[in-house]
Amino acid sequence: MSTQPSTGTPARFLVRGAERDTVLGDLVSALVALGDDASRATQTSRDVRLHVISCHAEHLAGEVRDLMTDSAFDGPFVEAGGLVASATAAREALEKTAEGPLPESIAASVRWLIDLTEAVTT
Amino acid sequence: MRVPDRRSVGELLVDCDLATRGMLANPDALEAAAMVRSWPEVVQAAHELLGALPTAQRVVRPGEEAADLVGERLHLMATAMDAQLRRRPWPGPGPADDELQNVAENLLRAHDLVRRYLRTADTPAPVLVADADAARTRILHTLYVGSHALTVAVRSMSGALQAREMKARPDAVSARQRRAQASALSVALSRLDAFEQVAGAEVYRYFPEALGGEHRESPVADRLSTAIVHWDVAAHRAMARSPSMATLVELTRVQTSLLAVTRVVLNAASMFDIADTHLDSTQLEPQLTAAESAWGFLHSTLRDLTANRHRAATVQLRSAGAELVHALTELVLDGTSVAEPATIAARIDVAATARTLAGALVAPHHKSALLLDAALHDGTRVSARGAQQLLTRLAGVPGSGVSASPQQSWLDPADVTAGRDIPPPAPIREAISHNIHTVDARSSLLAAAAIAATTPSRRPLPDPSHRTRSVGPELHQRQPALQRAAQYSRR
């Protein structure tokens, strides 16, 4: 029995799309976690940069989510691990997108956001 | 059709800097021969631009030739390398490097802009000198990083050539060619090493401190007020048309941030005594802090109840929120640091911005009134895992209606395990409702304080001792009314 999709789309493109969504989904999850951790930190700190991180992270997550072919893709569930850990996770997720079609404008914004987070935590 | 290049000198130089840094990000893709061919043109363009920049001692006028000594030295080094390599078989004629060609074109364009638009004055203003120093540092940094990229490429090629030499058959002609190429690479390497050292020594005298003087465009005057209006409209529309948890999470997140930034700007205004008599920020501070805290607490509750896949707010709401946050970021951040009050005051009209932000403080009260309907909409779903965590926290709160084993009574464990979304259980609805009522109360007080703080104060009543007596002595008599009436009747 053939496992080829009936749509006629070559399987390698479907796989590539799914892999791409996985990579982007990881970045979405990492950004949401980063935003949530920054938001949690605002309850004990009056550093206004935490608010900026919280909002930008959520907005960038939205922009990356828009790039996904399967917008319902949930990505992995990321436990709150604190700002340092979530910044590291976001950087790792961003690095994985180097081979994928993440627009440079979004990648640059994510890099700046991570730099800002590292500035807050150091 | 050719699109006109509207980049400023600063933007062109940042692009040059980024382009050379980008080369080092992928060293395997570097083409040594093409880069060596293009390098003299880059250094020539940088030299001309350095000569066109004003310094504290002089302004370069059109037609004048001015020497930046470091630029001159680097230019001579690059020219000498080019002259030596022209007599050798490598790199020979061939294509140029696109990236370095772009850098050279950007430098030439920047040079043209400086020569065309720089206003001449005998004594350049300190701001102009600081901006020119930053530009000089940026150009030298570009040359420094570019030369390093070139060194990496040439060294890589030299290594590859040596590896081929080891494997090659003893063939007199090809051996001679390889030796000539190796000799040319060696010349290039020694020249580039020297270039990098000279450029690096100059760069690290000023980098990155000198970049602090780089001219920054002031925030557009009405960007903030426009963003606030768009945000207000988008938030109302989203709550009316798509009252989801995503909407509420986005709304409370941005609203909390708006209040936090307002606090910072009002603080800057009060520190510089800029807040005029029409805006008494001291009245606002306590109400602002209380409202920020209430909105933040509501946001944290909603955030923890909303799973990743249900965070997608509408594009309109997200765009309006992003634009507002960008406008706010522009006000209060300086790179990755919080801007000093003096920087904020220098960057914007603080009094006008503070009034704009204070005027926006009335809006949260209107929004909070709509929140309850949106939060407790029939279609509202919350994360079972988030609900479990909140119920666990509520179990310790007297009067919350949650027993000691909350998940058993209010949640299906299967929903928690599968990470499903569920209608909010009664204690969760009660908690959200309570938080929204708190937000409403605090926002109401904040709105009242904002109105009071932004309303011009009434003219103070004159001191009674200085009142004129023209109103008639009778009105100031202390006698009881009946006695006064008797006096009138006796007249």
XYZ file of C-alpha atoms in Angstrom:
613
model
C 0.000 0.000 0.000
C 1.316 3.413 -0.901
C 1.894 5.870 1.888
C 2.053 8.793 -0.520
C -0.510 11.506 0.192
C -3.466 11.519 -2.127
C -3.158 15.263 -2.778
C -0.276 14.669 -5.105
C 2.041 16.827 -3.039
C 5.413 15.101 -2.781
C 5.900 13.712 0.714
C 9.245 15.461 1.190
C 7.499 18.860 1.014
C 4.926 17.768 3.564
C 7.680 16.612 5.873
C 9.535 19.846 5.331
C 6.359 21.823 6.197
C 5.818 19.762 9.329
C 9.442 20.169 10.389
C 9.243 23.867 9.726
C 6.130 24.110 11.878
C 7.867 22.175 14.620
C 10.824 24.561 14.611
C 8.591 27.623 14.526
C 6.264 26.091 17.145
C 9.216 25.652 19.481
C 10.072 29.320 19.027
C 6.466 30.343 19.698
C 6.429 28.300 22.913
C 9.774 29.714 24.000
C 8.620 33.285 23.371
C 5.336 32.751 25.211
C 7.265 31.286 28.148
C 9.679 34.229 28.072
C 6.805 36.705 28.059
C 5.064 34.897 30.897
C 8.216 34.754 33.001
C 8.799 38.473 32.442
C 5.199 39.135 33.368
C 5.577 37.077 36.572
C 8.709 39.008 37.437
C 6.790 42.307 37.313
C 4.983 41.247 40.471
C 8.197 41.536 42.469
C 10.105 44.145 40.470
C 9.266 47.626 39.225
C 11.743 47.392 36.324
C 9.752 48.704 33.381
C 11.827 46.598 30.962
C 10.036 43.502 32.212
C 6.776 44.911 30.859
C 8.448 45.619 27.535
C 9.787 42.045 27.362
C 6.436 40.603 28.325
C 4.559 42.465 25.590
C 7.127 42.152 22.809
C 7.571 38.425 23.462
C 3.845 37.802 23.117
C 3.591 39.946 19.987
C 6.585 38.265 18.361
C 5.122 34.872 19.256
C 1.996 35.978 17.390
C 4.023 36.983 14.342
C 5.873 33.671 14.282
C 2.581 31.822 14.783
C 1.268 33.557 11.653
C 4.111 32.002 9.643
C 3.077 28.481 10.523
C 1.060 26.476 8.058
C -0.812 24.778 10.886
C -1.762 27.653 13.140
C -3.412 25.265 15.610
C -0.041 23.662 16.272
C 0.460 23.903 20.004
C 4.193 23.476 20.419
C 5.634 21.903 23.519
C 4.313 22.858 26.939
C 7.030 24.924 28.588
C 7.117 25.108 32.375
C 7.944 28.424 33.975
C 11.674 28.259 34.571
C 12.580 31.854 35.286
C 13.818 34.600 32.995
C 17.372 33.331 32.582
C 16.263 29.853 31.566
C 13.539 31.126 29.261
C 15.966 33.544 27.548
C 18.358 30.644 26.968
C 15.534 28.490 25.626
C 14.435 31.301 23.312
C 17.978 31.701 21.963
C 18.229 27.971 21.315
C 14.862 27.951 19.579
C 15.927 30.936 17.481
C 19.149 29.213 16.444
C 17.148 26.261 15.188
C 15.284 28.585 12.834
C 18.541 29.588 11.120
C 17.851 26.968 8.468
C 14.189 27.868 8.184
C 12.398 30.766 6.590
C 12.144 33.105 9.571
C 12.225 36.671 8.190
C 15.318 38.579 9.248
C 13.202 41.393 10.703
C 11.551 38.974 13.148
C 14.838 37.203 13.897
C 16.493 40.563 14.642
C 13.617 41.533 16.950
C 13.863 38.238 18.820
C 17.626 38.673 19.181
C 17.105 42.165 20.602
C 14.460 40.845 22.983
C 16.835 38.174 24.271
C 19.601 40.778 24.673
C 17.171 42.938 26.633
C 16.261 39.998 28.869
C 19.913 39.243 29.495
C 20.486 42.894 30.354
C 17.673 42.710 32.908
C 18.939 39.522 34.497
C 22.629 40.450 34.740
C 11.596 51.356 -11.294
C 14.500 52.263 -9.020
C 13.417 52.903 -5.433
C 15.139 55.980 -3.984
C 17.514 55.258 -1.129
C 16.140 57.152 1.876
C 18.575 55.852 4.466
C 20.292 58.377 6.694
C 24.057 58.491 7.169
C 23.645 56.696 10.492
C 21.514 53.966 8.934
C 23.981 53.482 6.081
C 26.847 53.089 8.543
C 24.911 50.651 10.721
C 24.196 48.609 7.581
C 27.919 48.589 6.757
C 28.760 47.465 10.259
C 26.120 44.710 10.210
C 27.218 43.523 6.765
C 30.819 42.977 7.862
C 29.719 41.314 11.086
C 27.412 39.094 9.040
C 30.399 37.838 7.032
C 31.907 36.386 10.172
C 28.679 34.561 10.963
C 29.267 32.248 8.010
C 33.030 32.090 7.367
C 32.788 29.012 5.129
C 30.896 31.042 2.545
C 33.612 33.707 2.221
C 35.326 34.008 -1.189
C 38.860 35.203 -0.478
C 39.768 36.246 -4.031
C 36.596 38.245 -4.595
C 36.975 39.912 -1.201
C 40.591 40.877 -1.817
C 39.592 42.417 -5.157
C 36.865 44.526 -3.509
C 38.751 45.544 -0.381
C 40.665 48.564 -1.774
C 37.415 50.107 -2.922
C 35.895 49.723 0.563
C 38.914 51.330 2.227
C 39.001 54.133 -0.357
C 35.328 54.933 0.270
C 35.843 54.820 4.043
C 38.885 57.102 3.750
C 36.936 59.694 1.781
C 34.063 59.590 4.259
C 36.391 59.931 7.250
C 37.889 62.996 5.585
C 34.460 64.567 5.169
C 33.465 64.319 8.829
C 33.758 67.421 11.001
C 35.769 67.355 14.215
C 35.853 69.641 17.220
C 38.661 71.600 15.575
C 37.380 71.934 12.041
C 34.453 71.745 9.716
C 35.161 70.340 6.289
C 33.804 72.633 3.617
C 32.876 71.467 0.117
C 35.968 71.257 -2.066
C 38.330 70.975 0.862
C 40.525 67.970 1.376
C 40.931 66.994 4.997
C 43.015 64.194 6.346
C 41.956 61.785 9.011
C 45.361 60.425 9.881
C 44.227 56.935 10.813
C 42.045 56.786 7.712
C 44.969 57.961 5.607
C 47.251 55.308 7.076
C 44.743 52.505 6.508
C 44.163 53.714 2.973
C 47.896 53.604 2.228
C 48.150 50.101 3.657
C 45.265 48.843 1.513
C 46.678 50.545 -1.589
C 50.092 48.990 -0.996
C 48.578 45.533 -0.621
C 46.609 46.012 -3.814
C 49.741 47.176 -5.719
C 51.746 44.175 -4.532
C 49.045 41.674 -5.411
C 48.518 43.137 -8.877
C 51.970 41.840 -9.839
C 51.086 38.332 -8.745
C 48.889 35.611 -10.247
C 46.471 35.672 -7.315
C 43.766 36.940 -6.986
C 43.935 38.040 -10.626
C 40.949 39.416 -12.530
C 37.545 38.101 -11.599
C 34.252 38.928 -9.908
C 34.003 41.304 -6.960
C 32.454 40.408 -3.613
C 28.821 41.545 -3.536
C 28.719 42.162 0.187
C 31.852 44.322 0.204
C 30.653 46.142 -2.905
C 27.464 47.024 -1.019
C 29.540 48.246 1.911
C 31.593 50.442 -0.435
C 28.449 51.827 -2.078
C 26.895 52.596 1.313
C 30.043 54.431 2.389
C 30.078 56.447 -0.833
C 26.404 57.290 -0.418
C 27.047 58.386 3.170
C 29.947 60.535 1.945
C 27.719 62.212 -0.631
C 25.053 62.909 1.995
C 27.574 64.426 4.383
C 29.091 66.635 1.720
C 25.714 67.725 0.415
C 23.818 68.392 3.625
C 26.345 69.190 6.327
C 25.878 72.791 7.380
C 29.167 74.565 7.679
C 30.016 76.577 10.741
C 33.308 77.781 12.123
C 32.687 76.051 15.440
C 30.704 72.848 15.104
C 28.063 72.271 17.769
C 28.976 69.653 20.407
C 26.060 67.479 19.322
C 27.357 67.495 15.751
C 30.868 66.593 16.880
C 29.545 63.740 19.044
C 27.546 62.394 16.107
C 30.573 62.661 13.806
C 32.766 60.886 16.378
C 30.211 58.082 16.547
C 30.195 57.874 12.729
C 33.999 57.744 12.664
C 34.026 54.931 15.227
C 31.386 53.062 13.244
C 33.418 53.372 10.011
C 36.625 52.212 11.676
C 34.765 49.336 13.278
C 33.482 48.335 9.841
C 37.060 48.337 8.494
C 38.319 46.438 11.509
C 35.685 43.698 11.304
C 35.908 43.636 7.504
C 39.665 43.159 7.583
C 39.231 40.368 10.086
C 36.704 38.643 7.809
C 39.167 39.025 4.974
C 41.941 37.510 7.102
C 39.712 34.568 7.968
C 38.921 33.987 4.292
C 42.553 34.263 3.146
C 43.809 32.043 5.967
C 41.185 29.453 5.120
C 42.233 29.493 1.480
C 45.881 29.257 2.420
C 45.137 26.203 4.573
C 43.212 24.580 1.748
C 46.107 25.237 -0.635
C 48.580 23.621 1.728
C 46.313 20.582 2.030
C 46.187 20.273 -1.770
C 49.953 20.617 -1.927
C 50.332 17.581 0.298
C 48.115 15.461 -1.945
C 49.233 16.801 -5.343
C 51.343 14.850 -7.830
C 54.826 16.240 -8.504
C 54.001 18.341 -11.545
C 56.441 21.180 -12.225
C 53.954 23.629 -13.774
C 51.178 23.274 -11.211
C 53.707 23.272 -8.378
C 55.061 26.627 -9.592
C 51.549 28.044 -9.766
C 50.739 26.805 -6.289
C 53.912 28.349 -4.912
C 53.114 31.699 -6.552
C 49.575 31.579 -5.153
C 50.842 30.645 -1.709
C 53.267 33.549 -1.852
C 50.465 35.968 -2.805
C 48.296 34.645 0.014
C 51.155 35.083 2.424
C 51.619 38.707 1.325
C 47.903 39.349 1.705
C 47.864 37.765 5.154
C 50.768 39.786 6.490
C 49.278 43.028 5.107
C 45.843 42.245 6.476
C 47.246 41.376 9.906
C 48.929 44.762 10.082
C 45.785 46.509 8.847
C 43.646 44.764 11.454
C 46.015 45.743 14.245
C 46.077 49.417 13.271
C 42.318 49.584 12.814
C 41.666 47.609 16.018
C 43.932 49.816 18.120
C 42.038 52.929 16.990
C 38.613 51.326 17.322
C 39.158 50.237 20.905
C 40.232 53.699 21.953
C 36.663 54.855 21.401
C 34.407 51.821 20.896
C 31.691 51.544 22.070
C 31.609 54.742 24.176
C 31.724 57.047 21.164
C 28.575 55.453 19.768
C 26.692 57.057 22.664
C 26.870 60.370 20.841
C 25.193 58.990 17.740
C 22.284 61.119 16.679
C 18.924 59.502 17.326
C 15.751 60.604 15.713
C 13.360 61.977 18.310
C 10.172 60.002 18.708
C 7.516 61.246 16.321
C 5.463 63.747 18.263
C 2.035 62.250 17.827
C 3.005 58.583 17.514
C 2.108 57.888 21.119
C -1.247 59.657 21.119
C -2.206 57.978 17.816
C -1.147 54.580 19.164
C -3.201 55.099 22.325
C -6.310 55.982 20.328
C -5.876 52.980 18.002
C -5.293 50.703 20.965
C -8.395 51.977 22.717
C -10.563 51.400 19.640
C -9.057 47.961 18.936
C -9.530 46.869 22.554
C -13.183 47.896 22.614
C -13.846 46.202 19.278
C -12.100 42.998 20.326
C -14.057 42.773 23.558
C -17.302 43.336 21.718
C -16.622 41.041 18.750
C -14.258 38.354 19.992
C -14.440 38.140 23.768
C -11.910 35.349 24.212
C -9.245 34.643 26.797
C -6.653 35.624 24.171
C -8.267 39.058 23.958
C -8.307 39.437 27.719
C -4.714 38.288 28.158
C -3.503 40.712 25.484
C -5.606 43.561 26.806
C -4.524 43.207 30.423
C -0.874 42.715 29.444
C -0.657 45.874 27.340
C -2.768 47.869 29.785
C -0.461 46.971 32.671
C 2.555 47.971 30.589
C 0.945 51.275 29.643
C 0.433 52.082 33.326
C 4.016 51.070 34.172
C 5.511 53.278 31.454
C 3.234 56.144 32.490
C 4.667 55.854 35.983
C 8.217 56.131 34.610
C 7.466 59.143 32.390
C 5.587 60.974 35.165
C 8.516 60.274 37.444
C 10.873 61.844 34.895
C 8.534 64.809 34.570
C 8.386 65.368 38.323
C 12.172 64.978 38.745
C 12.792 67.772 36.308
C 9.894 69.792 37.631
C 8.538 69.782 34.106
C 5.025 68.809 35.069
C 3.383 72.194 35.017
C 0.517 73.386 37.200
C -1.920 71.611 34.914
C -0.505 68.217 35.844
C 0.189 67.369 39.424
C 1.829 63.963 39.133
C 2.093 63.538 42.905
C -1.688 63.151 43.028
C -1.500 60.361 40.489
C 1.369 58.302 41.829
C -0.488 56.291 44.527
C -3.542 55.648 42.336
C -1.324 54.725 39.421
C 0.631 52.197 41.460
C -2.573 50.680 42.845
C -4.160 50.407 39.397
C -0.990 48.931 37.869
C -0.943 46.323 40.606
C -4.630 45.430 40.111
C -4.298 45.139 36.321
C -1.122 43.118 36.752
C -2.800 40.714 39.149
C -5.773 40.241 36.831
C -3.386 39.643 33.950
C -1.474 37.010 35.910
C -4.705 35.146 36.677
C -5.880 35.202 33.060
C -2.420 34.387 31.705
C -2.069 31.267 33.830
C -5.511 30.107 32.761
C -4.774 30.417 29.036
C -2.856 27.732 27.177
C -0.340 28.525 24.459
C -2.683 27.577 21.615
C -5.353 30.013 22.847
C -3.074 33.024 23.031
C -3.666 34.119 19.441
C -5.411 37.476 19.730
C -6.892 39.043 16.611
C -4.381 40.621 14.250
C -6.000 44.043 14.726
C -5.681 43.920 18.504
C -2.148 42.536 18.359
C -1.035 45.164 15.825
C -2.509 47.996 17.866
C -0.935 46.592 21.034
C 2.448 46.124 19.343
C 2.448 49.672 17.987
C 1.571 51.073 21.409
C 4.307 49.053 23.088
C 6.820 50.177 20.430
C 5.856 53.799 21.050
C 6.229 53.284 24.808
C 9.549 51.454 24.404
C 10.895 54.348 22.373
C 10.184 56.643 25.325
C 11.677 54.742 28.209
C 14.454 52.515 26.895
C 17.960 53.466 25.887
C 19.316 50.406 24.117
C 18.770 47.655 26.649
C 18.827 50.020 29.644
C 16.072 52.075 31.180
C 16.604 55.627 29.979
C 17.692 58.093 32.627
C 15.102 60.770 33.399
C 17.469 63.320 31.825
C 17.581 61.266 28.619
C 13.796 60.993 28.537
C 13.503 64.721 29.123
C 15.992 65.460 26.331
C 14.308 63.073 23.929
C 10.710 64.218 24.130
C 8.483 67.024 25.293
C 7.984 65.429 28.687
C 5.200 67.755 29.797
C 3.159 67.064 26.645
C 3.869 63.324 26.785
C 2.973 63.167 30.463
C -0.311 64.944 29.730
C -1.010 62.503 26.867
C -0.366 59.529 29.121
C -2.321 61.031 32.012
C -5.209 61.672 29.640
C -5.133 58.001 28.670
C -5.545 56.978 32.292
C -9.257 57.622 32.085
C -9.674 54.894 29.458
C -8.852 51.876 31.661
C -11.966 52.622 33.678
C -14.130 52.266 30.569
C -12.323 49.078 29.566
C -12.639 47.487 32.968
C -16.412 47.844 32.783
C -16.435 45.684 29.644
C -14.034 43.103 30.977
C -16.522 41.223 33.099
C -18.868 40.487 30.208
C -15.975 39.341 28.065
C -14.404 37.188 30.772
C -17.573 35.395 31.754
C -18.891 34.954 28.219
C -20.562 31.584 27.575
C -17.838 30.579 25.135
C -14.998 31.275 27.558
C -12.695 28.308 28.052
C -9.736 28.006 30.370
C -6.844 25.580 30.556
C -7.655 22.646 32.858
C -4.022 22.645 34.029
C -4.115 26.358 34.751
C -7.450 25.932 36.531
C -5.978 23.171 38.670
C -3.093 25.402 39.736
C -5.382 28.303 40.550
C -7.797 26.074 42.485
C -4.868 24.741 44.478
C -3.897 28.289 45.389
C -7.483 29.202 46.198
C -7.845 26.200 48.504
C -5.880 28.093 51.126
C -7.998 31.246 50.834
C -10.912 31.546 53.267
C -14.262 32.131 51.565
C -13.041 31.075 48.115
C -15.467 28.158 48.074
C -12.714 25.678 47.258
C -12.354 22.627 49.445
C -9.056 21.068 50.422
C -9.169 18.695 47.417
C -10.088 21.054 44.620
C -9.319 18.907 41.638
C -11.593 16.148 42.827
C -14.606 18.351 43.199
C -14.208 20.873 40.384
C -12.121 19.232 37.663
C -12.071 16.020 35.712
C -8.543 14.591 36.078
C -8.726 13.389 32.472
C -9.026 17.012 31.300
C -5.966 17.958 33.330
C -3.936 15.038 32.056
C -4.866 15.677 28.437
C -4.337 19.420 28.796
C -7.873 20.188 27.618
C -9.727 23.456 27.825
C -12.856 23.585 29.956
C -15.546 26.069 30.962
C -14.263 27.901 34.046
C -15.437 26.183 37.264
C -17.471 28.325 39.661
C -14.587 29.260 42.015
C -12.501 30.313 39.023
C -15.336 32.444 37.683
C -15.676 33.946 41.135
C -11.942 34.681 41.334
C -11.898 36.332 37.890
C -14.964 38.332 38.772
C -13.400 39.476 42.040
C -10.188 40.524 40.261
C -12.129 42.473 37.665
C -14.122 44.285 40.347
C -10.837 45.256 41.994
C -9.506 46.515 38.655
C -12.721 48.442 38.124
C -12.526 50.105 41.538
C -8.849 51.024 41.206
C -9.316 52.242 37.638
C -12.219 54.379 38.726
C -10.104 56.035 41.411
C -7.250 56.463 38.930
C -9.546 58.046 36.369
C -10.810 60.509 38.998
C -7.241 61.334 40.019
C -6.197 61.756 36.386
C -9.063 64.136 35.709
C -8.223 66.123 38.832
C -4.525 66.181 38.003
C -4.982 67.312 34.410
C -7.673 69.907 35.080
C -6.311 73.449 35.417
C -6.564 74.453 39.052
C -9.228 77.003 39.920
C -8.174 80.495 40.884
C -7.727 80.501 44.670
C -10.236 82.443 46.743
C -8.875 85.735 48.038
C -7.996 86.038 51.671
C -11.129 87.231 53.607
C -9.124 89.956 55.317
C -8.475 91.559 51.945
C -12.056 91.479 50.709
C -13.562 94.825 49.785
C -16.323 96.125 51.970
C -18.354 97.317 49.035
C -20.881 94.542 49.600
C -22.228 96.514 52.559
C -21.404 96.381 56.215
C -24.641 94.605 57.079
C -23.435 91.307 55.613
C -20.450 91.252 57.949
C -22.384 92.039 61.131
C -22.327 89.313 63.725
C -25.706 90.089 65.177
C -28.448 87.529 64.993
C -30.817 87.905 62.097
C -33.770 88.908 64.294
C -31.814 91.829 65.838
C -30.707 92.969 62.390
C -34.282 92.772 61.233
C -35.302 94.887 64.251
C -32.667 97.497 63.309
C -34.098 97.680 59.808
C -37.618 98.064 61.181
C -36.517 100.955 63.478
C -35.035 102.931 60.551
